[in-house]
Tab-separated table of C-alpha atoms and ligand atoms in Angstrom:
chain	number	residue	atom	x	y	z
A	1	UNK	CA	-34.160	-89.047	54.186
A	2	UNK	CA	-33.983	-85.819	52.251
A	3	UNK	CA	-33.157	-86.299	48.604
A	4	UNK	CA	-30.681	-83.629	47.579
A	5	UNK	CA	-31.719	-81.516	44.627
A	6	UNK	CA	-29.431	-82.716	41.847
A	7	UNK	CA	-28.936	-81.709	38.241
A	8	UNK	CA	-31.420	-83.313	35.844
A	9	UNK	CA	-30.712	-87.046	35.594
A	10	UNK	CA	-31.315	-86.926	31.838
A	11	UNK	CA	-28.343	-88.061	29.755
A	12	UNK	CA	-27.418	-88.130	26.051
A	13	UNK	CA	-26.912	-91.302	24.018
A	14	UNK	CA	-23.131	-90.829	24.129
A	15	UNK	CA	-23.104	-90.440	27.869
A	16	UNK	CA	-25.493	-93.393	28.348
A	17	UNK	CA	-23.286	-95.668	26.236
A	18	UNK	CA	-20.191	-94.647	28.154
A	19	UNK	CA	-21.882	-95.213	31.540
A	20	UNK	CA	-22.934	-98.704	30.410
A	21	UNK	CA	-19.485	-99.575	29.067
A	22	UNK	CA	-18.043	-98.626	32.454
A	23	UNK	CA	-20.419	-100.964	34.298
A	24	UNK	CA	-23.034	-98.394	35.295
A	25	UNK	CA	-26.797	-98.456	34.861
A	26	UNK	CA	-29.022	-96.231	32.741
A	27	UNK	CA	-32.763	-96.148	32.128
A	28	UNK	CA	-33.554	-96.448	28.404
A	29	UNK	CA	-36.746	-96.104	26.389
A	30	UNK	CA	-38.218	-99.098	24.588
A	31	UNK	CA	-41.466	-99.410	22.642
A	32	UNK	CA	-43.132	-101.150	25.618
A	33	UNK	CA	-41.970	-99.501	28.863
A	34	UNK	CA	-38.694	-97.912	30.020
A	35	UNK	CA	-36.009	-100.435	30.993
A	36	UNK	CA	-33.220	-100.170	33.547
A	37	UNK	CA	-30.203	-101.287	31.533
A	38	UNK	CA	-26.824	-102.786	32.383
A	39	UNK	CA	-24.145	-104.614	30.369
A	40	UNK	CA	-25.428	-108.209	30.506
A	41	UNK	CA	-21.875	-109.606	30.587
A	42	UNK	CA	-20.765	-107.555	33.596
A	43	UNK	CA	-21.467	-109.222	36.982
A	44	UNK	CA	-20.981	-106.044	39.023
A	45	UNK	CA	-23.236	-104.011	36.774
A	46	UNK	CA	-26.007	-106.624	36.838
A	47	UNK	CA	-25.707	-106.948	40.611
A	48	UNK	CA	-26.050	-103.167	40.955
A	49	UNK	CA	-29.117	-103.346	38.740
A	50	UNK	CA	-30.852	-105.903	41.023
A	51	UNK	CA	-29.978	-103.736	44.029
A	52	UNK	CA	-31.190	-100.475	42.488
A	53	UNK	CA	-34.502	-102.035	41.526
A	54	UNK	CA	-34.865	-103.918	44.802
A	55	UNK	CA	-35.488	-107.040	42.767
A	56	UNK	CA	-35.191	-110.541	44.238
A	57	UNK	CA	-32.132	-112.257	42.788
A	58	UNK	CA	-34.157	-115.353	41.745
A	59	UNK	CA	-36.070	-113.327	39.158
A	60	UNK	CA	-34.159	-113.381	35.837
A	61	UNK	CA	-33.722	-110.455	33.448
A	62	UNK	CA	-34.428	-110.041	29.725
A	63	UNK	CA	-31.360	-109.550	27.509
A	64	UNK	CA	-32.011	-106.813	24.928
A	65	UNK	CA	-30.199	-107.378	21.645
A	66	UNK	CA	-29.536	-105.092	18.682
A	67	UNK	CA	-30.590	-107.762	16.187
A	68	UNK	CA	-31.183	-111.469	15.635
A	69	UNK	CA	-27.478	-112.119	15.097
A	70	UNK	CA	-26.568	-110.775	18.536
A	71	UNK	CA	-29.382	-112.873	20.037
A	72	UNK	CA	-28.083	-116.023	18.313
A	73	UNK	CA	-24.758	-115.473	20.054
A	74	UNK	CA	-26.366	-116.086	23.447
A	75	UNK	CA	-29.234	-118.552	22.833
A	76	UNK	CA	-30.103	-121.631	20.770
A	77	UNK	CA	-32.865	-120.953	18.250
A	78	UNK	CA	-34.999	-123.970	17.345
A	79	UNK	CA	-36.887	-123.517	14.007
A	80	UNK	CA	-40.067	-122.321	15.712
A	81	UNK	CA	-38.140	-119.638	17.614
A	82	UNK	CA	-36.525	-118.454	14.410
A	83	UNK	CA	-39.921	-118.177	12.785
A	84	UNK	CA	-41.237	-116.036	15.650
A	85	UNK	CA	-38.121	-113.858	15.758
A	86	UNK	CA	-38.339	-113.244	12.021
A	87	UNK	CA	-42.020	-112.336	12.290
A	88	UNK	CA	-41.912	-110.098	15.361
A	89	UNK	CA	-38.403	-108.651	15.796
A	90	UNK	CA	-37.700	-105.881	16.285
A	91	UNK	CA	-40.764	-105.813	18.525
A	92	UNK	CA	-42.387	-106.557	21.872
A	93	UNK	CA	-41.867	-110.341	21.887
A	94	UNK	CA	-39.538	-111.931	24.452
A	95	UNK	CA	-38.434	-115.468	23.625
A	96	UNK	CA	-37.296	-117.793	26.429
A	97	UNK	CA	-34.734	-120.136	24.855
A	98	UNK	CA	-31.913	-122.456	25.907
A	99	UNK	CA	-28.892	-120.384	26.839
A	100	UNK	CA	-25.761	-121.143	24.804
A	101	UNK	CA	-22.924	-122.654	26.810
A	102	UNK	CA	-20.457	-120.171	25.310
A	103	UNK	CA	-22.662	-117.088	25.827
A	104	UNK	CA	-20.795	-114.099	27.266
A	105	UNK	CA	-23.400	-113.450	29.955
A	106	UNK	CA	-23.323	-112.831	33.679
A	107	UNK	CA	-24.964	-115.817	35.443
A	108	UNK	CA	-26.953	-113.284	37.447
A	109	UNK	CA	-28.962	-112.361	34.338
A	110	UNK	CA	-30.543	-115.803	34.094
A	111	UNK	CA	-30.768	-116.302	37.881
A	112	UNK	CA	-29.258	-119.756	37.428
A	113	UNK	CA	-31.813	-120.967	34.850
A	114	UNK	CA	-30.637	-122.909	31.777
A	115	UNK	CA	-32.773	-120.570	29.643
A	116	UNK	CA	-32.484	-116.891	28.722
A	117	UNK	CA	-35.262	-114.407	27.930
A	118	UNK	CA	-34.330	-112.172	25.026
A	119	UNK	CA	-35.786	-109.635	22.662
A	120	UNK	CA	-34.880	-107.002	20.073
A	121	UNK	CA	-36.656	-103.783	21.051
A	122	UNK	CA	-38.371	-101.743	18.350
A	123	UNK	CA	-37.159	-98.339	19.482
A	124	UNK	CA	-34.475	-96.397	17.583
A	125	UNK	CA	-32.883	-95.053	20.785
A	126	UNK	CA	-32.660	-98.494	22.422
A	127	UNK	CA	-31.266	-100.022	19.236
A	128	UNK	CA	-28.644	-97.315	18.860
A	129	UNK	CA	-27.655	-97.661	22.514
A	130	UNK	CA	-27.222	-101.454	22.301
A	131	UNK	CA	-25.274	-101.104	19.053
A	132	UNK	CA	-22.934	-98.526	20.612
A	133	UNK	CA	-22.276	-100.661	23.690
A	134	UNK	CA	-21.886	-103.675	21.392
A	135	UNK	CA	-23.235	-106.059	24.047
A	136	UNK	CA	-26.699	-107.321	25.010
A	137	UNK	CA	-28.229	-105.135	27.722
A	138	UNK	CA	-29.985	-106.766	30.660
A	139	UNK	CA	-33.035	-104.626	31.417
A	140	UNK	CA	-36.020	-105.115	33.679
A	141	UNK	CA	-38.741	-102.469	33.625
A	142	UNK	CA	-37.372	-99.244	35.148
A	143	UNK	CA	-39.541	-99.173	38.268
A	144	UNK	CA	-38.713	-100.091	41.851
A	145	UNK	CA	-39.690	-103.765	42.203
A	146	UNK	CA	-43.439	-104.317	42.588
A	147	UNK	CA	-44.511	-100.821	41.484
A	148	UNK	CA	-46.146	-99.542	38.291
A	149	UNK	CA	-44.026	-99.762	35.139
A	150	UNK	CA	-42.852	-96.405	33.694
A	151	UNK	CA	-43.910	-95.292	30.224
A	152	UNK	CA	-42.232	-91.849	30.345
A	153	UNK	CA	-38.811	-90.550	31.409
A	154	UNK	CA	-40.522	-88.490	34.148
A	155	UNK	CA	-42.062	-91.618	35.661
A	156	UNK	CA	-38.585	-93.192	35.871
A	157	UNK	CA	-37.117	-90.060	37.459
A	158	UNK	CA	-39.927	-89.993	40.022
A	159	UNK	CA	-39.630	-93.731	40.772
A	160	UNK	CA	-35.927	-93.542	41.599
A	161	UNK	CA	-35.951	-90.027	43.114
A	162	UNK	CA	-33.778	-88.734	40.292
A	163	UNK	CA	-30.904	-91.003	41.318
A	164	UNK	CA	-30.725	-93.009	38.071
A	165	UNK	CA	-29.516	-91.508	34.760
A	166	UNK	CA	-32.318	-91.546	32.171
A	167	UNK	CA	-32.158	-91.467	28.394
A	168	UNK	CA	-35.386	-89.780	27.308
A	169	UNK	CA	-36.990	-91.303	24.210
A	170	UNK	CA	-40.482	-89.872	24.667
A	171	UNK	CA	-43.589	-91.751	25.798
A	172	UNK	CA	-43.619	-95.505	25.059
A	173	UNK	CA	-45.719	-96.570	22.105
A	174	UNK	CA	-47.129	-99.896	23.403
A	175	UNK	CA	-47.402	-99.103	27.101
A	176	UNK	CA	-47.507	-102.707	28.359
A	177	UNK	CA	-44.511	-105.011	28.535
A	178	UNK	CA	-43.516	-107.572	25.935
A	179	UNK	CA	-45.318	-110.881	25.514
A	180	UNK	CA	-43.100	-113.651	26.886
A	181	UNK	CA	-43.112	-116.961	25.019
A	182	UNK	CA	-41.060	-120.030	25.905
A	183	UNK	CA	-40.277	-122.289	22.984
A	184	UNK	CA	-40.191	-125.887	24.173
A	185	UNK	CA	-39.551	-128.132	21.160
A	186	UNK	CA	-42.592	-127.660	18.958
A	187	UNK	CA	-44.702	-126.251	21.775
A	188	UNK	CA	-45.213	-122.631	22.772
A	189	UNK	CA	-45.925	-121.527	26.337
A	190	UNK	CA	-47.083	-117.984	27.012
A	191	UNK	CA	-45.406	-116.964	30.278
A	192	UNK	CA	-46.735	-113.405	30.265
A	193	UNK	CA	-49.422	-111.824	28.081
A	194	UNK	CA	-48.134	-108.571	26.630
A	195	UNK	CA	-47.995	-106.134	23.751
A	196	UNK	CA	-48.375	-108.835	21.083
A	197	UNK	CA	-51.743	-110.557	21.368
A	198	UNK	CA	-51.908	-114.360	21.530
A	199	UNK	CA	-54.020	-114.259	18.353
A	200	UNK	CA	-51.192	-112.503	16.467
A	201	UNK	CA	-48.779	-115.271	17.400
A	202	UNK	CA	-51.267	-117.928	16.304
A	203	UNK	CA	-51.495	-116.227	12.891
A	204	UNK	CA	-47.773	-116.822	12.369
A	205	UNK	CA	-47.439	-120.325	13.823
A	206	UNK	CA	-50.867	-121.750	13.036
A	207	UNK	CA	-51.625	-122.468	16.704
A	208	UNK	CA	-52.031	-120.380	19.844
A	209	UNK	CA	-49.470	-120.611	22.644
A	210	UNK	CA	-50.833	-122.362	25.708
A	211	UNK	CA	-50.596	-121.022	29.256
A	212	UNK	CA	-47.892	-122.079	31.696
A	213	UNK	CA	-48.877	-125.115	33.743
A	214	UNK	CA	-49.319	-123.998	37.370
A	215	UNK	CA	-48.345	-127.536	38.448
A	216	UNK	CA	-44.867	-127.457	36.920
A	217	UNK	CA	-42.793	-127.140	33.777
A	218	UNK	CA	-41.587	-123.849	32.332
A	219	UNK	CA	-42.756	-120.855	34.288
A	220	UNK	CA	-41.752	-117.270	34.791
A	221	UNK	CA	-40.265	-116.654	38.238
A	222	UNK	CA	-41.408	-113.034	38.032
A	223	UNK	CA	-45.129	-113.640	37.649
A	224	UNK	CA	-45.960	-112.768	41.246
A	225	UNK	CA	-49.597	-112.305	42.190
A	226	UNK	CA	-49.116	-108.772	43.534
A	227	UNK	CA	-47.210	-106.523	41.172
A	228	UNK	CA	-47.622	-103.209	39.411
A	229	UNK	CA	-49.119	-101.969	42.654
A	230	UNK	CA	-50.375	-98.399	42.933
A	231	UNK	CA	-50.661	-96.886	46.437
A	232	UNK	CA	-54.470	-96.865	46.228
A	233	UNK	CA	-56.443	-100.120	46.349
A	234	UNK	CA	-58.293	-101.187	43.216
A	235	UNK	CA	-61.784	-102.471	42.449
A	236	UNK	CA	-62.070	-104.249	39.093
A	237	UNK	CA	-65.067	-104.722	36.768
A	238	UNK	CA	-66.793	-101.731	38.367
A	239	UNK	CA	-70.179	-100.806	36.888
A	240	UNK	CA	-70.505	-97.724	39.119
A	241	UNK	CA	-68.329	-95.453	41.249
A	242	UNK	CA	-68.530	-95.569	45.050
A	243	UNK	CA	-67.965	-92.713	47.487
A	244	UNK	CA	-64.311	-91.687	47.704
A	245	UNK	CA	-63.413	-93.637	44.556
A	246	UNK	CA	-61.779	-92.333	41.391
A	247	UNK	CA	-62.602	-93.960	38.059
A	248	UNK	CA	-60.505	-95.630	35.384
A	249	UNK	CA	-63.011	-95.781	32.543
A	250	UNK	CA	-63.053	-97.639	29.221
A	251	UNK	CA	-65.301	-96.910	26.254
A	252	UNK	CA	-68.021	-94.381	25.627
A	253	UNK	CA	-70.410	-95.417	28.388
A	254	UNK	CA	-68.626	-94.370	31.583
A	255	UNK	CA	-70.931	-93.984	34.605
A	256	UNK	CA	-71.529	-90.432	35.840
A	257	UNK	CA	-68.926	-89.350	38.380
A	258	UNK	CA	-68.023	-85.922	39.703
A	259	UNK	CA	-64.572	-86.893	41.012
A	260	UNK	CA	-61.387	-87.629	39.032
A	261	UNK	CA	-61.966	-89.847	35.999
A	262	UNK	CA	-59.585	-90.937	33.257
A	263	UNK	CA	-60.624	-92.935	30.214
A	264	UNK	CA	-58.266	-95.609	28.813
A	265	UNK	CA	-59.955	-95.272	25.442
A	266	UNK	CA	-63.159	-93.390	24.713
A	267	UNK	CA	-63.589	-95.373	21.483
A	268	UNK	CA	-62.880	-98.771	23.078
A	269	UNK	CA	-59.551	-99.172	21.251
A	270	UNK	CA	-57.468	-101.738	23.172
A	271	UNK	CA	-54.111	-100.556	21.750
A	272	UNK	CA	-54.866	-97.027	22.971
A	273	UNK	CA	-55.973	-98.453	26.326
A	274	UNK	CA	-52.702	-100.401	26.709
A	275	UNK	CA	-50.700	-97.274	25.868
A	276	UNK	CA	-52.548	-95.274	28.558
A	277	UNK	CA	-52.765	-97.962	31.246
A	278	UNK	CA	-49.766	-97.266	33.511
A	279	UNK	CA	-49.803	-93.477	33.024
A	280	UNK	CA	-53.508	-93.255	33.918
A	281	UNK	CA	-53.087	-95.520	36.965
A	282	UNK	CA	-50.182	-93.337	38.083
A	283	UNK	CA	-52.196	-90.135	37.641
A	284	UNK	CA	-55.254	-91.494	39.492
A	285	UNK	CA	-52.987	-92.739	42.275
A	286	UNK	CA	-51.458	-89.255	42.533
A	287	UNK	CA	-54.919	-87.748	43.014
A	288	UNK	CA	-54.734	-89.095	46.576
A	289	UNK	CA	-57.880	-91.263	46.391
A	290	UNK	CA	-57.998	-94.428	48.514
A	291	UNK	CA	-59.570	-96.560	45.828
A	292	UNK	CA	-59.501	-96.775	42.027
A	293	UNK	CA	-62.625	-98.286	40.435
A	294	UNK	CA	-61.877	-99.842	37.027
A	295	UNK	CA	-64.497	-100.541	34.383
A	296	UNK	CA	-64.502	-103.978	32.675
A	297	UNK	CA	-62.089	-104.412	29.749
A	298	UNK	CA	-62.804	-107.083	27.118
A	299	UNK	CA	-60.360	-109.994	27.340
A	300	UNK	CA	-59.648	-110.312	23.619
A	301	UNK	CA	-56.484	-109.113	21.836
A	302	UNK	CA	-54.432	-106.718	23.979
A	303	UNK	CA	-57.198	-106.882	26.603
A	304	UNK	CA	-55.566	-110.069	27.905
A	305	UNK	CA	-52.381	-108.165	28.867
A	306	UNK	CA	-54.328	-105.191	30.254
A	307	UNK	CA	-56.485	-107.449	32.451
A	308	UNK	CA	-53.402	-109.364	33.608
A	309	UNK	CA	-51.754	-106.119	34.808
A	310	UNK	CA	-54.984	-104.896	36.428
A	311	UNK	CA	-55.463	-108.189	38.332
A	312	UNK	CA	-51.911	-108.016	39.666
A	313	UNK	CA	-52.318	-104.356	40.596
A	314	UNK	CA	-55.507	-105.276	42.484
A	315	UNK	CA	-54.105	-108.396	44.217
A	316	UNK	CA	-53.602	-108.377	48.001
A	317	UNK	CA	-50.124	-106.981	48.732
A	318	UNK	CA	-47.605	-109.517	50.030
B	401	LIG	O1	-41.302	-105.080	27.624
B	401	LIG	C1	-40.542	-105.643	28.422
B	401	LIG	O2	-40.398	-106.879	28.440
B	401	LIG	C2	-39.754	-104.756	29.393
B	401	LIG	C3	-38.831	-103.858	28.566
B	401	LIG	C4	-37.916	-103.023	29.424
B	401	LIG	O3	-38.110	-104.650	27.673
B	401	LIG	N1	-39.023	-105.533	30.333
B	401	LIG	C5	-39.621	-106.212	31.344
B	401	LIG	O4	-38.717	-106.823	32.194
B	401	LIG	O5	-40.818	-106.253	31.514
B	401	LIG	P1	-39.123	-107.369	33.646
B	401	LIG	O6	-37.832	-107.762	34.248
B	401	LIG	O7	-39.918	-106.340	34.351
B	401	LIG	O8	-39.957	-108.649	33.351
B	401	LIG	C6	-39.319	-109.774	32.766
B	401	LIG	C7	-40.044	-111.030	33.085
B	401	LIG	C8	-39.986	-111.442	34.548
B	401	LIG	O9	-41.275	-111.876	34.939
B	401	LIG	C9	-39.009	-112.627	34.537
B	401	LIG	O10	-39.293	-113.569	35.548
B	401	LIG	C10	-39.243	-113.192	33.151
B	401	LIG	O11	-39.417	-112.070	32.338
B	401	LIG	N2	-38.085	-113.949	32.652
B	401	LIG	C11	-36.864	-113.476	32.302
B	401	LIG	N3	-36.041	-114.488	31.944
B	401	LIG	C12	-36.762	-115.626	32.041
B	401	LIG	C13	-36.459	-117.018	31.822
B	401	LIG	N4	-35.263	-117.423	31.430
B	401	LIG	N5	-37.454	-117.924	32.053
B	401	LIG	C14	-38.678	-117.518	32.444
B	401	LIG	N6	-39.015	-116.212	32.682
B	401	LIG	C15	-38.065	-115.292	32.494
B	402	LIG	MG1	-41.442	-105.384	35.459
């Protein structure tokens, strides 16, 4: 299929708000990655969102709220959840909480679960957009399902062949998605490592969230083994570079290589590495190489989220 050359899909805040109010979808910047937004109360809009992204309908969406008050209109906040929201919102923390019976939400957002994932993004453009629409916005990352998450407006435009309106808010500051925490009474379960390190959460609550139990209990339907997949295959924990490989390096001691090489952080800074992760993977993938060799990344702090994304990107494709 030939994609017709259209006018730039970039839209203004005014236009984006009006598209959303009319049940359309718009890609919006957040501090983590770009999100593909729809009015969370509008069934048709949310359905269109699943279709545009090619996302399985069993995989629920995060509701993005302007502030804590809006969030409290759609979910129950036990004391521990309130403590986390007060410490980290606005910011890259998604809380999975019991959905309120009277919440004005499309059932498609929660994919039939009794819980809802919600967060208040720390990005002025996203906040202004939600405030103008006056409703929580359902927004998965703005990539076709299973592909790399977008951290720039250009990456969104490329991913959807220019067919989705995009509100450009510049490159994303964090670069990996939010940390997802389910609050279950006085227990915390980390469903997805992300832009807030487990250690940071422990500093606020006095204990670290545990991992989801693979045998049962609260889990995240979206944590599929293969995800974030570049076209090229990936080789993790590489100490050297093989023939035909390109290199995703980390730190000052990258092995010698005369082909394409990008460094996540020359100084070994994990926040910088997280910020560069998806953009560097995208660029190395675009170089046309068959395989991306990736140097080891320490598993502490934001390294946990980076290694999670790399493992999924490297997993056998379903
Ligand atoms: O940083 C982010 O979180 C970005 C930006 C756009 O906000 N969004 C994002 O959305 O990463 P998405 O849809 O790509 O990932 C959301 C994850 C999925 O794995 C989904 O299964 C999980 O959150 N999730 C959503 N609601 C849930 C719920 N009620 N229970 C368990 N997991 C849930
Ligand atoms: Mg995603």
